[in-house]
XYZ file of C-alpha atoms in Angstrom:
267
model
C 37.610 -100.684 48.369
C 40.838 -99.393 47.018
C 42.604 -96.497 49.567
C 43.059 -93.025 48.127
C 46.316 -91.144 48.303
C 47.842 -90.876 51.575
C 47.364 -87.014 52.560
C 49.017 -85.450 55.534
C 46.969 -83.933 58.140
C 49.283 -80.584 57.980
C 48.550 -80.446 54.066
C 45.706 -78.086 54.002
C 46.925 -75.687 57.162
C 50.045 -75.337 55.111
C 48.586 -73.880 51.992
C 46.282 -71.695 54.320
C 49.609 -70.337 55.608
C 51.392 -69.776 52.326
C 48.322 -67.950 51.172
C 48.349 -65.641 54.139
C 51.959 -65.376 53.938
C 51.873 -63.797 50.048
C 48.712 -61.626 51.194
C 51.034 -60.140 53.728
C 54.101 -59.888 51.599
C 51.812 -58.028 49.216
C 50.437 -55.637 52.044
C 53.901 -54.692 52.795
C 55.219 -54.246 49.485
C 51.997 -51.860 49.050
C 52.596 -50.484 52.267
C 56.447 -49.478 50.969
C 55.425 -48.179 47.619
C 52.636 -46.021 49.149
C 55.050 -44.490 52.106
C 57.776 -44.044 48.993
C 55.132 -41.908 46.770
C 54.694 -38.853 49.211
C 58.363 -39.121 50.007
C 58.866 -38.257 46.648
C 56.523 -35.837 46.303
C 57.944 -34.338 49.832
C 61.297 -33.999 48.208
C 60.137 -32.752 44.749
C 58.203 -30.183 46.828
C 61.141 -29.181 48.750
C 63.524 -28.811 45.703
C 60.776 -26.541 44.525
C 60.762 -24.476 47.620
C 64.390 -24.129 47.263
C 64.656 -23.130 43.631
C 61.881 -20.244 44.572
C 64.214 -19.034 47.102
C 67.136 -18.996 45.176
C 65.020 -17.297 42.152
C 63.830 -14.551 45.192
C 67.630 -14.170 46.084
C 68.598 -13.493 42.488
C 65.701 -10.746 41.959
C 66.959 -7.428 42.421
C 64.969 -4.213 43.578
C 64.474 -3.259 40.149
C 63.269 -6.516 38.561
C 61.084 -6.881 41.719
C 59.633 -3.203 41.306
C 58.759 -3.547 37.486
C 57.072 -6.678 38.304
C 54.599 -5.235 40.529
C 50.782 -5.059 39.563
C 50.425 -1.494 37.937
C 54.251 -0.913 36.885
C 53.952 -2.492 33.813
C 54.487 1.032 32.004
C 58.071 0.821 33.573
C 61.013 -0.995 32.081
C 63.935 -2.074 33.644
C 66.853 0.511 34.206
C 70.247 -0.779 33.491
C 72.284 -0.515 36.647
C 75.156 0.664 34.905
C 73.169 4.037 34.026
C 72.597 4.402 37.715
C 76.264 4.050 38.625
C 76.843 6.695 36.550
C 76.358 9.999 39.000
C 76.151 11.878 35.627
C 73.215 10.536 34.950
C 71.558 11.682 38.360
C 72.591 15.099 38.482
C 69.965 17.133 40.107
C 68.111 14.386 41.467
C 69.518 14.727 44.667
C 67.376 17.930 45.566
C 64.029 16.311 44.627
C 64.231 13.119 47.155
C 64.557 12.816 50.778
C 66.943 10.148 52.019
C 68.585 10.265 48.364
C 71.642 8.164 48.953
C 69.374 5.499 50.782
C 66.904 5.533 48.104
C 69.643 4.915 45.586
C 71.439 2.259 47.733
C 68.065 0.496 47.896
C 67.659 0.715 43.979
C 70.965 -0.943 43.762
C 70.657 -3.638 46.390
C 73.123 -2.186 48.679
C 72.443 -3.215 52.155
C 71.597 -0.050 54.674
C 73.492 -0.846 57.991
C 71.509 -2.403 60.587
C 70.226 0.374 63.381
C 70.694 3.298 61.057
C 67.118 3.836 60.296
C 64.353 3.265 62.255
C 61.024 1.560 61.079
C 59.217 4.885 60.142
C 62.348 5.896 58.466
C 63.002 2.769 56.419
C 59.381 3.388 55.161
C 60.258 6.761 53.872
C 63.282 5.299 52.119
C 61.279 2.748 50.312
C 58.836 5.809 49.082
C 61.803 7.630 48.257
C 63.442 4.650 46.062
C 60.278 4.341 44.054
C 60.085 8.109 43.455
C 63.799 8.189 42.675
C 63.450 5.040 40.255
C 60.586 6.880 38.376
C 62.495 10.129 37.948
C 65.598 8.114 36.880
C 63.582 6.164 34.489
C 62.151 9.317 32.708
C 65.642 10.062 31.830
C 66.719 6.761 31.052
C 64.201 6.049 28.191
C 65.329 8.912 26.430
C 68.550 6.866 25.735
C 68.969 4.283 22.833
C 68.828 1.461 25.042
C 66.051 2.559 26.986
C 64.200 3.463 23.741
C 64.803 -0.207 22.840
C 63.432 -1.565 26.068
C 60.343 0.918 25.544
C 60.079 -0.656 21.779
C 59.794 -3.906 22.567
C 57.104 -3.526 25.223
C 55.032 -1.270 22.562
C 55.372 -4.224 20.381
C 53.624 -5.913 22.990
C 50.946 -3.517 23.557
C 52.165 -3.359 27.214
C 51.007 0.099 27.370
C 47.349 -0.670 26.263
C 45.634 0.344 23.008
C 43.599 3.874 22.244
C 39.939 3.514 23.206
C 39.004 5.590 20.266
C 36.443 3.100 18.119
C 38.142 4.345 14.812
C 41.709 3.778 15.609
C 41.005 0.008 15.678
C 43.163 -1.143 18.930
C 46.108 0.949 18.167
C 48.800 0.716 20.288
C 49.890 3.653 22.379
C 52.830 4.690 24.463
C 52.924 6.662 28.132
C 53.464 10.455 27.643
C 53.384 12.853 30.933
C 51.962 16.129 30.896
C 54.649 17.600 32.748
C 58.355 17.054 33.560
C 57.823 18.329 37.219
C 56.969 15.371 39.737
C 53.637 15.762 41.431
C 51.923 17.889 38.680
C 49.884 15.285 36.360
C 49.603 11.358 36.448
C 50.588 9.637 33.422
C 48.242 9.582 30.168
C 48.843 7.795 26.791
C 49.244 8.825 23.426
C 47.982 7.757 20.409
C 50.323 7.786 17.074
C 47.206 7.288 15.013
C 44.747 10.195 15.902
C 47.461 11.990 17.779
C 45.381 12.381 20.981
C 45.762 11.398 24.643
C 43.817 9.481 26.885
C 43.925 8.271 30.657
C 44.653 4.932 30.751
C 42.107 2.247 31.173
C 43.713 0.645 34.277
C 42.888 2.266 37.579
C 46.376 1.087 38.917
C 47.915 3.069 35.931
C 46.090 6.133 36.337
C 47.895 6.938 39.731
C 51.245 7.024 38.268
C 53.030 10.056 37.994
C 53.348 11.323 34.832
C 56.703 12.885 35.215
C 58.277 9.325 35.220
C 57.889 9.238 31.648
C 57.909 13.253 30.682
C 56.592 15.125 28.245
C 59.276 13.897 25.431
C 59.808 10.360 25.712
C 56.414 9.779 23.108
C 57.420 12.007 20.555
C 61.430 10.925 20.621
C 59.992 7.331 20.426
C 58.104 7.830 16.947
C 60.940 9.946 15.725
C 63.465 7.614 16.529
C 61.117 4.526 14.985
C 59.023 6.265 12.246
C 58.053 2.847 11.178
C 55.894 2.497 13.951
C 53.977 5.619 13.098
C 50.534 4.328 11.581
C 48.657 6.012 8.765
C 46.279 8.537 10.277
C 42.777 7.267 10.166
C 40.620 9.901 8.115
C 37.328 8.252 9.044
C 35.458 10.554 11.365
C 32.329 9.887 13.219
C 28.892 11.793 11.594
C 26.317 12.311 14.359
C 22.732 11.640 12.893
C 19.226 11.675 13.657
C 16.948 9.528 12.054
C 19.713 8.700 9.420
C 19.944 12.542 8.673
C 23.490 14.116 9.252
C 23.474 17.455 11.724
C 23.454 20.761 10.076
C 26.406 23.317 10.394
C 24.046 25.820 11.844
C 22.119 23.354 14.169
C 22.618 24.335 17.830
C 24.217 21.023 18.719
C 26.990 21.656 16.310
C 27.126 25.178 17.110
C 27.459 24.695 20.911
C 30.138 22.275 20.103
C 32.294 24.949 17.840
C 31.876 27.139 20.984
C 29.644 29.766 18.553
C 26.985 30.324 21.092
C 29.696 32.026 23.547
C 30.663 34.656 21.170
C 26.857 35.207 20.134
C 26.471 35.876 24.067
C 29.315 38.113 24.447
C 28.068 40.323 21.419
C 24.897 40.480 22.687
C 26.087 41.751 26.009
C 28.534 44.138 24.223
C 25.692 45.621 22.524
């Protein structure tokens, strides 16, 4: 019988060993690639964190304040305007901790230990009040009006709730120029009426931070933003019939029943 080829007794084990080596190298490569993944992610996250920290450092007090939820009605007052003492005339008597409040708004450091924790809280409140009063003056300037125009064009102040005004953008208006008298309202240039803001956070803002002049000076400056008044009015009806002028509902709405009652008493 012919003999087969000579086969080394170690040939088969060697093939198995080589196969195991390949599997080991593949496992090592997978482990390395797996470990590199999280490292890259950790580097990316650390880089993002450093960017966030840099952004927070670059954010001024004014930018921070205007970015707070509920402060959308405010625009960012230019620091140059605040640096001019003439623009702040008379405000020192209306705000406690006035100097510290100005320093807070302009990001000037208050010496450590000069204020206790309670006083620091009062300064923060004073800074917000002072900024509001400065804001009321700034938005009457050409620069301030321009910034408010941009917000009006984006409808940042909301829209008229009256159905027949068809979503007309509004502007904030105060009922008094004196602080702590009334909350801010919104003025609609289509129906020429005022309403309370829709957001609860806006309903708590002091109307003096916009004052009685801004809304009307705004449309005097930008007359092209004044829409045509909608002459359409709502007509109340009962079973499709319009209420008569002499009906009780119409007379009471006009206050005629009060006059009739007064005349009856005089008689």
